[in-house]
PDB file of C-alpha atoms and ligand atoms in Angstrom:
ATOM      1  CA  MET D 152     -17.673 -20.222 -60.445  1.00  0.00           C
ATOM      2  CA  LYS D 153     -15.455 -21.492 -62.729  1.00  0.00           C
ATOM      3  CA  LEU D 154     -11.875 -22.613 -61.669  1.00  0.00           C
ATOM      4  CA  ASP D 155      -8.124 -22.250 -63.305  1.00  0.00           C
ATOM      5  CA  LYS D 156      -9.832 -18.874 -64.634  1.00  0.00           C
ATOM      6  CA  ILE D 157      -9.001 -15.418 -63.910  1.00  0.00           C
ATOM      7  CA  TYR D 158     -11.821 -12.757 -64.398  1.00  0.00           C
ATOM      8  CA  ASN D 159     -11.416  -9.367 -65.757  1.00  0.00           C
ATOM      9  CA  LEU D 160     -13.890  -7.755 -63.274  1.00  0.00           C
ATOM     10  CA  ASP D 161     -13.905  -5.516 -60.197  1.00  0.00           C
ATOM     11  CA  VAL D 162     -13.304  -7.006 -56.905  1.00  0.00           C
ATOM     12  CA  PHE D 163     -16.930  -7.008 -55.862  1.00  0.00           C
ATOM     13  CA  ASP D 164     -18.361  -8.206 -58.903  1.00  0.00           C
ATOM     14  CA  PHE D 165     -15.997 -11.312 -58.813  1.00  0.00           C
ATOM     15  CA  PHE D 166     -16.717 -12.016 -55.375  1.00  0.00           C
ATOM     16  CA  ASP D 167     -20.485 -12.589 -56.472  1.00  0.00           C
ATOM     17  CA  ILE D 168     -19.690 -15.564 -58.621  1.00  0.00           C
ATOM     18  CA  VAL D 169     -17.430 -17.170 -55.998  1.00  0.00           C
ATOM     19  CA  ASP D 170     -19.382 -19.904 -53.687  1.00  0.00           C
ATOM     20  CA  ASP D 171     -19.153 -18.969 -50.033  1.00  0.00           C
ATOM     21  CA  ALA D 172     -17.099 -21.245 -47.862  1.00  0.00           C
ATOM     22  CA  SER D 173     -15.218 -22.645 -51.271  1.00  0.00           C
ATOM     23  CA  VAL D 174     -11.650 -21.556 -51.290  1.00  0.00           C
ATOM     24  CA  ASP D 175      -8.996 -23.451 -48.870  1.00  0.00           C
ATOM     25  CA  LEU D 176      -6.356 -20.449 -49.826  1.00  0.00           C
ATOM     26  CA  ILE D 177      -6.322 -16.646 -50.363  1.00  0.00           C
ATOM     27  CA  LEU D 178      -3.182 -14.707 -51.300  1.00  0.00           C
ATOM     28  CA  THR D 179      -3.479 -11.326 -52.020  1.00  0.00           C
ATOM     29  CA  ASP D 180      -1.920  -8.204 -53.168  1.00  0.00           C
ATOM     30  CA  PRO D 181      -4.202  -5.317 -53.004  1.00  0.00           C
ATOM     31  CA  PRO D 182      -3.652  -1.863 -53.934  1.00  0.00           C
ATOM     32  CA  TYR D 183      -1.631  -0.044 -50.931  1.00  0.00           C
ATOM     33  CA  ASN D 184      -2.499   3.740 -51.259  1.00  0.00           C
ATOM     34  CA  LEU D 185       0.298   4.804 -52.399  1.00  0.00           C
ATOM     35  CA  LYS D 186      -0.566   6.725 -55.310  1.00  0.00           C
ATOM     36  CA  LYS D 187       1.677   5.091 -57.700  1.00  0.00           C
ATOM     37  CA  ALA D 188      -0.754   4.147 -60.167  1.00  0.00           C
ATOM     38  CA  LYS D 189      -4.379   5.471 -60.584  1.00  0.00           C
ATOM     39  CA  TRP D 190      -5.651   1.726 -59.163  1.00  0.00           C
ATOM     40  CA  ASP D 191      -3.798   2.615 -56.266  1.00  0.00           C
ATOM     41  CA  THR D 192      -4.599   6.121 -55.430  1.00  0.00           C
ATOM     42  CA  PHE D 193      -7.917   6.904 -53.314  1.00  0.00           C
ATOM     43  CA  VAL D 194      -9.567   9.981 -52.642  1.00  0.00           C
ATOM     44  CA  SER D 195      -8.911   9.457 -48.732  1.00  0.00           C
ATOM     45  CA  ASP D 196      -7.353   7.464 -46.077  1.00  0.00           C
ATOM     46  CA  GLU D 197     -10.668   6.881 -44.899  1.00  0.00           C
ATOM     47  CA  TYR D 198     -12.035   5.631 -48.082  1.00  0.00           C
ATOM     48  CA  PHE D 199      -9.001   3.693 -48.836  1.00  0.00           C
ATOM     49  CA  PHE D 200      -9.765   1.677 -45.534  1.00  0.00           C
ATOM     50  CA  ASN D 201     -13.794   1.187 -45.743  1.00  0.00           C
ATOM     51  CA  TRP D 202     -13.092  -0.116 -49.266  1.00  0.00           C
ATOM     52  CA  THR D 203      -9.942  -2.414 -47.728  1.00  0.00           C
ATOM     53  CA  TYR D 204     -12.288  -3.729 -44.951  1.00  0.00           C
ATOM     54  CA  SER D 205     -15.179  -4.285 -47.465  1.00  0.00           C
ATOM     55  CA  TRP D 206     -13.168  -6.425 -50.048  1.00  0.00           C
ATOM     56  CA  ILE D 207     -11.724  -8.172 -46.999  1.00  0.00           C
ATOM     57  CA  ASP D 208     -15.349  -9.347 -45.535  1.00  0.00           C
ATOM     58  CA  LYS D 209     -15.948 -10.823 -48.830  1.00  0.00           C
ATOM     59  CA  ALA D 210     -12.841 -12.975 -49.008  1.00  0.00           C
ATOM     60  CA  ILE D 211     -13.045 -14.251 -45.422  1.00  0.00           C
ATOM     61  CA  GLN D 212     -17.186 -15.555 -46.405  1.00  0.00           C
ATOM     62  CA  LYS D 213     -15.113 -16.971 -49.272  1.00  0.00           C
ATOM     63  CA  LEU D 214     -12.891 -18.860 -47.063  1.00  0.00           C
ATOM     64  CA  LYS D 215     -13.239 -22.523 -46.071  1.00  0.00           C
ATOM     65  CA  PRO D 216     -13.655 -23.072 -42.206  1.00  0.00           C
ATOM     66  CA  ASN D 217     -10.075 -24.072 -42.514  1.00  0.00           C
ATOM     67  CA  GLY D 218      -8.791 -21.902 -45.004  1.00  0.00           C
ATOM     68  CA  SER D 219      -5.663 -19.450 -44.671  1.00  0.00           C
ATOM     69  CA  LEU D 220      -5.820 -16.042 -46.057  1.00  0.00           C
ATOM     70  CA  TYR D 221      -2.597 -13.966 -46.421  1.00  0.00           C
ATOM     71  CA  ILE D 222      -2.404 -10.103 -47.321  1.00  0.00           C
ATOM     72  CA  PHE D 223       0.321  -8.207 -48.498  1.00  0.00           C
ATOM     73  CA  ASN D 224       0.410  -4.070 -47.821  1.00  0.00           C
ATOM     74  CA  THR D 225       2.417  -1.526 -45.810  1.00  0.00           C
ATOM     75  CA  PRO D 226       3.867  -1.803 -42.309  1.00  0.00           C
ATOM     76  CA  PHE D 227       1.439   0.988 -41.475  1.00  0.00           C
ATOM     77  CA  ASN D 228      -1.461  -0.177 -43.476  1.00  0.00           C
ATOM     78  CA  SER D 229      -1.238  -3.426 -41.765  1.00  0.00           C
ATOM     79  CA  SER D 230      -1.339  -2.352 -38.671  1.00  0.00           C
ATOM     80  CA  PHE D 231      -5.150  -1.055 -39.228  1.00  0.00           C
ATOM     81  CA  ILE D 232      -5.761  -4.146 -40.984  1.00  0.00           C
ATOM     82  CA  PHE D 233      -4.385  -6.434 -38.473  1.00  0.00           C
ATOM     83  CA  GLN D 234      -6.734  -5.127 -36.000  1.00  0.00           C
ATOM     84  CA  TYR D 235      -9.860  -5.187 -38.780  1.00  0.00           C
ATOM     85  CA  LEU D 236      -9.289  -9.022 -38.826  1.00  0.00           C
ATOM     86  CA  LEU D 237      -9.021  -9.945 -35.364  1.00  0.00           C
ATOM     87  CA  SER D 238     -12.719  -7.858 -35.327  1.00  0.00           C
ATOM     88  CA  ARG D 239     -13.695 -10.072 -37.538  1.00  0.00           C
ATOM     89  CA  GLY D 240     -12.666 -13.111 -35.506  1.00  0.00           C
ATOM     90  CA  MET D 241      -9.988 -14.437 -37.532  1.00  0.00           C
ATOM     91  CA  VAL D 242      -7.260 -16.022 -35.817  1.00  0.00           C
ATOM     92  CA  PHE D 243      -3.727 -14.304 -35.930  1.00  0.00           C
ATOM     93  CA  GLN D 244      -1.030 -16.813 -37.594  1.00  0.00           C
ATOM     94  CA  ASN D 245       2.097 -14.391 -38.555  1.00  0.00           C
ATOM     95  CA  TRP D 246       3.299 -10.685 -39.359  1.00  0.00           C
ATOM     96  CA  ILE D 247       5.937 -11.693 -42.099  1.00  0.00           C
ATOM     97  CA  THR D 248       7.950  -9.152 -42.467  1.00  0.00           C
ATOM     98  CA  TRP D 249       9.455  -9.331 -46.417  1.00  0.00           C
ATOM     99  CA  ASP D 250      12.774  -7.390 -46.811  1.00  0.00           C
ATOM    100  CA  LYS D 251      12.822  -6.708 -50.138  1.00  0.00           C
ATOM    101  CA  ARG D 252      16.470  -6.508 -51.006  1.00  0.00           C
ATOM    102  CA  ASP D 253      15.179  -3.628 -52.610  1.00  0.00           C
ATOM    103  CA  GLY D 254      13.176  -0.166 -52.954  1.00  0.00           C
ATOM    104  CA  MET D 255      15.664   1.918 -50.229  1.00  0.00           C
ATOM    105  CA  GLY D 256      13.842   5.064 -50.400  1.00  0.00           C
ATOM    106  CA  GLY D 257      16.189   8.224 -50.146  1.00  0.00           C
ATOM    107  CA  ALA D 258      14.748   8.938 -46.290  1.00  0.00           C
ATOM    108  CA  LYS D 259      17.277  11.459 -44.505  1.00  0.00           C
ATOM    109  CA  ARG D 260      14.943  12.073 -41.607  1.00  0.00           C
ATOM    110  CA  LYS D 261      14.045   8.560 -40.903  1.00  0.00           C
ATOM    111  CA  TYR D 262      15.283   4.958 -41.512  1.00  0.00           C
ATOM    112  CA  SER D 263      14.923   3.932 -45.195  1.00  0.00           C
ATOM    113  CA  ASN D 264      12.120   1.585 -45.933  1.00  0.00           C
ATOM    114  CA  GLY D 265      12.761  -1.647 -47.434  1.00  0.00           C
ATOM    115  CA  GLN D 266      10.231  -4.084 -46.259  1.00  0.00           C
ATOM    116  CA  GLU D 267       6.343  -5.050 -46.955  1.00  0.00           C
ATOM    117  CA  THR D 268       4.013  -6.912 -44.612  1.00  0.00           C
ATOM    118  CA  ILE D 269       2.379  -9.872 -45.255  1.00  0.00           C
ATOM    119  CA  LEU D 270      -0.267 -10.776 -42.600  1.00  0.00           C
ATOM    120  CA  PHE D 271      -1.191 -14.578 -42.089  1.00  0.00           C
ATOM    121  CA  PHE D 272      -4.548 -15.249 -40.678  1.00  0.00           C
ATOM    122  CA  THR D 273      -6.688 -18.494 -40.499  1.00  0.00           C
ATOM    123  CA  LYS D 274     -10.579 -19.244 -39.995  1.00  0.00           C
ATOM    124  CA  ASN D 275      -9.765 -21.809 -37.217  1.00  0.00           C
ATOM    125  CA  LYS D 276      -6.807 -23.669 -35.979  1.00  0.00           C
ATOM    126  CA  LYS D 277      -7.012 -26.737 -37.716  1.00  0.00           C
ATOM    127  CA  HIS D 278      -5.453 -24.972 -40.973  1.00  0.00           C
ATOM    128  CA  THR D 279      -3.263 -26.652 -43.270  1.00  0.00           C
ATOM    129  CA  PHE D 280       0.638 -25.967 -42.992  1.00  0.00           C
ATOM    130  CA  ASN D 281       2.837 -27.883 -44.246  1.00  0.00           C
ATOM    131  CA  TYR D 282       6.548 -26.594 -42.732  1.00  0.00           C
ATOM    132  CA  ASP D 283       8.383 -29.752 -44.091  1.00  0.00           C
ATOM    133  CA  ASP D 284       7.833 -28.284 -47.636  1.00  0.00           C
ATOM    134  CA  ILE D 285       9.312 -24.811 -47.020  1.00  0.00           C
ATOM    135  CA  ARG D 286      12.160 -25.482 -44.712  1.00  0.00           C
ATOM    136  CA  VAL D 287      15.068 -22.991 -45.599  1.00  0.00           C
ATOM    137  CA  PRO D 288      19.052 -24.025 -45.440  1.00  0.00           C
ATOM    138  CA  TYR D 289      20.828 -24.033 -41.870  1.00  0.00           C
ATOM    139  CA  ASP D 290      23.097 -20.386 -41.075  1.00  0.00           C
ATOM    140  CA  SER D 291      26.222 -22.117 -40.168  1.00  0.00           C
ATOM    141  CA  ALA D 292      27.041 -24.594 -42.824  1.00  0.00           C
ATOM    142  CA  ASN D 293      29.952 -25.860 -40.082  1.00  0.00           C
ATOM    143  CA  ARG D 294      28.464 -26.091 -37.339  1.00  0.00           C
ATOM    144  CA  ILE D 295      25.738 -28.486 -39.427  1.00  0.00           C
ATOM    145  CA  ALA D 296      28.363 -30.232 -40.923  1.00  0.00           C
ATOM    146  CA  HIS D 297      29.610 -31.464 -37.481  1.00  0.00           C
ATOM    147  CA  ALA D 298      25.988 -31.693 -36.396  1.00  0.00           C
ATOM    148  CA  THR D 299      25.277 -34.113 -38.751  1.00  0.00           C
ATOM    149  CA  GLN D 300      28.251 -36.674 -38.074  1.00  0.00           C
ATOM    150  CA  LYS D 301      27.908 -36.100 -34.706  1.00  0.00           C
ATOM    151  CA  GLY D 302      24.515 -34.747 -33.204  1.00  0.00           C
ATOM    152  CA  ILE D 303      24.939 -31.800 -30.858  1.00  0.00           C
ATOM    153  CA  LEU D 304      23.570 -32.364 -27.511  1.00  0.00           C
ATOM    154  CA  LYS D 305      20.298 -30.434 -26.414  1.00  0.00           C
ATOM    155  CA  ASN D 306      18.816 -30.896 -23.192  1.00  0.00           C
ATOM    156  CA  GLY D 307      20.093 -34.586 -22.854  1.00  0.00           C
ATOM    157  CA  LYS D 308      19.417 -35.360 -26.191  1.00  0.00           C
ATOM    158  CA  ARG D 309      21.427 -35.607 -29.458  1.00  0.00           C
ATOM    159  CA  TRP D 310      19.967 -33.176 -32.118  1.00  0.00           C
ATOM    160  CA  TYR D 311      20.641 -34.083 -35.778  1.00  0.00           C
ATOM    161  CA  PRO D 312      20.026 -31.447 -38.333  1.00  0.00           C
ATOM    162  CA  ASN D 313      17.238 -31.874 -40.810  1.00  0.00           C
ATOM    163  CA  GLU D 314      18.407 -32.773 -44.244  1.00  0.00           C
ATOM    164  CA  LYS D 315      15.553 -30.329 -45.700  1.00  0.00           C
ATOM    165  CA  GLY D 316      16.969 -27.676 -43.837  1.00  0.00           C
ATOM    166  CA  LYS D 317      15.339 -25.614 -40.557  1.00  0.00           C
ATOM    167  CA  LEU D 318      12.154 -24.450 -39.878  1.00  0.00           C
ATOM    168  CA  CYS D 319      11.082 -21.276 -41.946  1.00  0.00           C
ATOM    169  CA  GLY D 320      10.752 -17.850 -40.172  1.00  0.00           C
ATOM    170  CA  GLU D 321       8.693 -14.934 -40.575  1.00  0.00           C
ATOM    171  CA  VAL D 322      11.296 -12.907 -41.766  1.00  0.00           C
ATOM    172  CA  TRP D 323      11.896 -13.287 -45.339  1.00  0.00           C
ATOM    173  CA  HIS D 324      14.522 -12.488 -47.762  1.00  0.00           C
ATOM    174  CA  PHE D 325      13.359 -12.297 -51.351  1.00  0.00           C
ATOM    175  CA  SER D 326      14.712  -9.373 -53.996  1.00  0.00           C
ATOM    176  CA  SER D 327      11.406  -7.863 -55.642  1.00  0.00           C
ATOM    177  CA  GLN D 328      10.669  -8.879 -59.113  1.00  0.00           C
ATOM    178  CA  ARG D 329      11.591  -5.764 -60.600  1.00  0.00           C
ATOM    179  CA  HIS D 330      15.217  -6.225 -58.794  1.00  0.00           C
ATOM    180  CA  LYS D 331      15.705  -9.528 -60.076  1.00  0.00           C
ATOM    181  CA  GLU D 332      14.432  -8.179 -63.486  1.00  0.00           C
ATOM    182  CA  LYS D 333      17.569  -5.415 -63.368  1.00  0.00           C
ATOM    183  CA  LEU D 334      19.746  -5.149 -66.397  1.00  0.00           C
ATOM    184  CA  ASN D 335      23.488  -3.367 -65.844  1.00  0.00           C
ATOM    185  CA  GLY D 336      21.867  -2.158 -62.771  1.00  0.00           C
ATOM    186  CA  LYS D 337      19.153  -0.736 -64.070  1.00  0.00           C
ATOM    187  CA  THR D 338      15.439  -0.804 -63.028  1.00  0.00           C
ATOM    188  CA  GLN D 339      13.296  -1.903 -66.473  1.00  0.00           C
ATOM    189  CA  LYS D 340      10.283  -0.883 -67.761  1.00  0.00           C
ATOM    190  CA  THR D 341       7.706  -3.746 -67.088  1.00  0.00           C
ATOM    191  CA  LYS D 342       3.849  -4.305 -67.631  1.00  0.00           C
ATOM    192  CA  HIS D 343       2.995  -4.139 -64.398  1.00  0.00           C
ATOM    193  CA  ILE D 344       4.521  -2.117 -61.340  1.00  0.00           C
ATOM    194  CA  THR D 345       4.430  -4.081 -58.505  1.00  0.00           C
ATOM    195  CA  PRO D 346       4.643  -7.921 -59.593  1.00  0.00           C
ATOM    196  CA  LYS D 347       5.648 -10.112 -56.712  1.00  0.00           C
ATOM    197  CA  PRO D 348       8.164 -12.315 -56.896  1.00  0.00           C
ATOM    198  CA  HIS D 349       7.497 -16.015 -57.576  1.00  0.00           C
ATOM    199  CA  ASP D 350       9.502 -17.899 -54.787  1.00  0.00           C
ATOM    200  CA  MET D 351       7.880 -16.119 -52.622  1.00  0.00           C
ATOM    201  CA  CYS D 352       4.436 -16.618 -53.758  1.00  0.00           C
ATOM    202  CA  GLU D 353       5.824 -20.345 -53.803  1.00  0.00           C
ATOM    203  CA  ARG D 354       6.620 -20.418 -50.475  1.00  0.00           C
ATOM    204  CA  ILE D 355       3.312 -19.264 -49.033  1.00  0.00           C
ATOM    205  CA  ILE D 356       0.970 -21.700 -51.805  1.00  0.00           C
ATOM    206  CA  LYS D 357       3.159 -25.020 -50.577  1.00  0.00           C
ATOM    207  CA  ALA D 358       2.962 -23.926 -47.204  1.00  0.00           C
ATOM    208  CA  SER D 359      -0.823 -23.224 -47.013  1.00  0.00           C
ATOM    209  CA  SER D 360      -2.252 -25.654 -49.307  1.00  0.00           C
ATOM    210  CA  ASP D 361      -1.967 -29.235 -51.061  1.00  0.00           C
ATOM    211  CA  GLU D 362      -2.220 -30.395 -54.427  1.00  0.00           C
ATOM    212  CA  ASN D 363      -5.675 -29.765 -56.307  1.00  0.00           C
ATOM    213  CA  ASP D 364      -6.669 -27.087 -53.612  1.00  0.00           C
ATOM    214  CA  ILE D 365      -8.088 -23.835 -54.503  1.00  0.00           C
ATOM    215  CA  VAL D 366      -6.111 -20.975 -54.309  1.00  0.00           C
ATOM    216  CA  LEU D 367      -7.897 -17.307 -54.702  1.00  0.00           C
ATOM    217  CA  ASP D 368      -6.199 -13.628 -55.570  1.00  0.00           C
ATOM    218  CA  CYS D 369      -8.720 -11.136 -56.106  1.00  0.00           C
ATOM    219  CA  PHE D 370      -5.813  -8.453 -57.305  1.00  0.00           C
ATOM    220  CA  MET D 371      -3.952 -10.736 -59.914  1.00  0.00           C
ATOM    221  CA  GLY D 372      -1.977  -7.801 -61.528  1.00  0.00           C
ATOM    222  CA  SER D 373       0.612  -9.842 -63.669  1.00  0.00           C
ATOM    223  CA  GLY D 374      -0.972 -13.274 -62.512  1.00  0.00           C
ATOM    224  CA  THR D 375       1.685 -14.333 -60.284  1.00  0.00           C
ATOM    225  CA  THR D 376      -0.318 -15.971 -58.136  1.00  0.00           C
ATOM    226  CA  ALA D 377      -2.331 -17.962 -60.621  1.00  0.00           C
ATOM    227  CA  VAL D 378       0.948 -18.381 -62.690  1.00  0.00           C
ATOM    228  CA  VAL D 379       2.515 -20.320 -59.426  1.00  0.00           C
ATOM    229  CA  ALA D 380      -0.431 -22.061 -58.207  1.00  0.00           C
ATOM    230  CA  LYS D 381      -0.530 -23.635 -61.529  1.00  0.00           C
ATOM    231  CA  LYS D 382       3.001 -24.707 -61.600  1.00  0.00           C
ATOM    232  CA  LEU D 383       2.156 -26.292 -58.290  1.00  0.00           C
ATOM    233  CA  ASN D 384      -0.958 -28.292 -59.511  1.00  0.00           C
ATOM    234  CA  ARG D 385      -2.863 -26.172 -57.481  1.00  0.00           C
ATOM    235  CA  ARG D 386      -6.585 -24.904 -58.825  1.00  0.00           C
ATOM    236  CA  TYR D 387      -6.674 -21.102 -59.286  1.00  0.00           C
ATOM    237  CA  ILE D 388      -9.771 -18.558 -59.778  1.00  0.00           C
ATOM    238  CA  GLY D 389      -8.910 -14.991 -59.387  1.00  0.00           C
ATOM    239  CA  CYS D 390      -9.865 -11.320 -60.735  1.00  0.00           C
ATOM    240  CA  GLU D 391      -7.969  -8.192 -62.416  1.00  0.00           C
ATOM    241  CA  SER D 392      -9.938  -5.023 -63.216  1.00  0.00           C
ATOM    242  CA  ASN D 393      -7.152  -3.528 -65.662  1.00  0.00           C
ATOM    243  CA  LYS D 394      -7.877  -4.995 -69.004  1.00  0.00           C
ATOM    244  CA  GLU D 395      -3.944  -5.078 -70.119  1.00  0.00           C
ATOM    245  CA  TYR D 396      -2.893  -7.280 -66.817  1.00  0.00           C
ATOM    246  CA  TYR D 397      -5.943  -9.362 -67.125  1.00  0.00           C
ATOM    247  CA  ARG D 398      -4.752  -9.829 -70.824  1.00  0.00           C
ATOM    248  CA  TRP D 399      -0.685 -10.148 -70.074  1.00  0.00           C
ATOM    249  CA  SER D 400      -1.862 -12.855 -66.758  1.00  0.00           C
ATOM    250  CA  LEU D 401      -3.773 -15.167 -69.807  1.00  0.00           C
ATOM    251  CA  GLU D 402      -0.915 -15.253 -71.975  1.00  0.00           C
ATOM    252  CA  LYS D 403       1.468 -15.943 -69.078  1.00  0.00           C
ATOM    253  CA  LEU D 404      -0.626 -19.074 -68.319  1.00  0.00           C
ATOM    254  CA  GLU D 405      -0.693 -20.255 -71.700  1.00  0.00           C
ATOM    255  CA  GLN D 406       2.968 -20.302 -72.074  1.00  0.00           C
ATOM    256  CA  ILE D 407       3.079 -23.166 -68.564  1.00  0.00           C
ATOM    257  CA  ASP D 408       0.839 -25.483 -70.876  1.00  0.00           C
ATOM    258  CA  GLY D 409       3.142 -25.097 -73.719  1.00  0.00           C
TER     259      GLY D 409
HETATM  260  C1  SAM L 284      -0.234  -4.756 -56.613  1.00  0.00           C
HETATM  261  S1  SAM L 284      -0.991  -5.326 -57.678  1.00  0.00           S
HETATM  262  C2  SAM L 284      -0.909  -6.769 -57.728  1.00  0.00           C
HETATM  263  C3  SAM L 284      -0.022  -7.450 -58.456  1.00  0.00           C
HETATM  264  C4  SAM L 284       0.366  -8.606 -58.461  1.00  0.00           C
HETATM  265  N1  SAM L 284       0.736  -9.648 -57.279  1.00  0.00           N
HETATM  266  C5  SAM L 284       1.597  -9.805 -59.532  1.00  0.00           C
HETATM  267  O1  SAM L 284       2.340 -10.369 -58.720  1.00  0.00           O
HETATM  268  O2  SAM L 284       1.358  -8.934 -60.540  1.00  0.00           O
HETATM  269  C6  SAM L 284      -2.669  -4.839 -57.389  1.00  0.00           C
HETATM  270  C7  SAM L 284      -3.859  -5.257 -58.728  1.00  0.00           C
HETATM  271  O3  SAM L 284      -5.319  -4.736 -58.101  1.00  0.00           O
HETATM  272  C8  SAM L 284      -5.941  -4.424 -59.391  1.00  0.00           C
HETATM  273  N2  SAM L 284      -6.940  -3.656 -58.859  1.00  0.00           N
HETATM  274  C9  SAM L 284      -7.056  -2.390 -58.481  1.00  0.00           C
HETATM  275  N3  SAM L 284      -8.352  -2.163 -58.113  1.00  0.00           N
HETATM  276  C10 SAM L 284      -8.931  -3.276 -58.016  1.00  0.00           C
HETATM  277  C11 SAM L 284     -10.493  -3.455 -58.042  1.00  0.00           C
HETATM  278  N4  SAM L 284     -11.319  -2.777 -57.599  1.00  0.00           N
HETATM  279  N5  SAM L 284     -10.659  -4.911 -58.475  1.00  0.00           N
HETATM  280  C12 SAM L 284      -9.934  -6.024 -59.219  1.00  0.00           C
HETATM  281  N6  SAM L 284      -8.797  -5.416 -59.375  1.00  0.00           N
HETATM  282  C13 SAM L 284      -8.045  -3.972 -58.780  1.00  0.00           C
HETATM  283  C14 SAM L 284      -4.799  -3.392 -59.982  1.00  0.00           C
HETATM  284  O4  SAM L 284      -5.141  -3.439 -61.516  1.00  0.00           O
HETATM  285  C15 SAM L 284      -3.467  -4.310 -59.922  1.00  0.00           C
HETATM  286  O5  SAM L 284      -3.056  -5.086 -60.700  1.00  0.00           O
END
């Protein structure tokens, strides 16, 4: 298998060329069966879940024993994928809720949905997790300014805030990439309909891999995972079956060199 390469292949042909137990991190954003595009349309829910479980089996095979797996999906689909991963012996770490700051539908008989799920599982408990690299700002600036000077008494000890911020929780607020690219409040026509926010993928790659580790995405789309991995000095490998998206991802990767 060649690293720092995206293959224009179907996911199952791609996995045939990836070495077993060779990948440190799999971060992938597969079809959700929401029928938003041809590639996101399956003949039945049963077919969709069987197909999903089949590529997940392959993905698990490619992970190193201490590797990490992140899978995006809807909360509904994730409830089934969650059970499947447990049944495959994977170790549950987090059910991450991505508050998209966007995408509120016009639901009038239920709450509008504006979230996606990111399931975080590992193969064992000795996985990489760089919690210090993904700290987030504290909520209360006043309290933290005070605590920085005098500390806060907690269980008989003085606690001082960490200058890099607090530990990252499992509810994430990132504007969707389409929302970020709106002009005068209007969604722009983009080459890919569901690009993921770069800053969100950056958090995952920083937390669950080190420099020169191998990051795999078997549904590259516009190439977000590869672009972010390359910027963070990780090795990447992945596939995308759509030729147009594939070519676009290569263009983006070339621009990083320039
Ligand atoms: C949700 S999108 C990924 C978007 C990506 N995260 C980004 O930021 O651009 C899923 C992608 O999977 C691709 N895809 C669908 N079925 C596939 C298959 N069988 N093999 C490989 N890629 C596939 C689609 O063409 C689509 O670009």
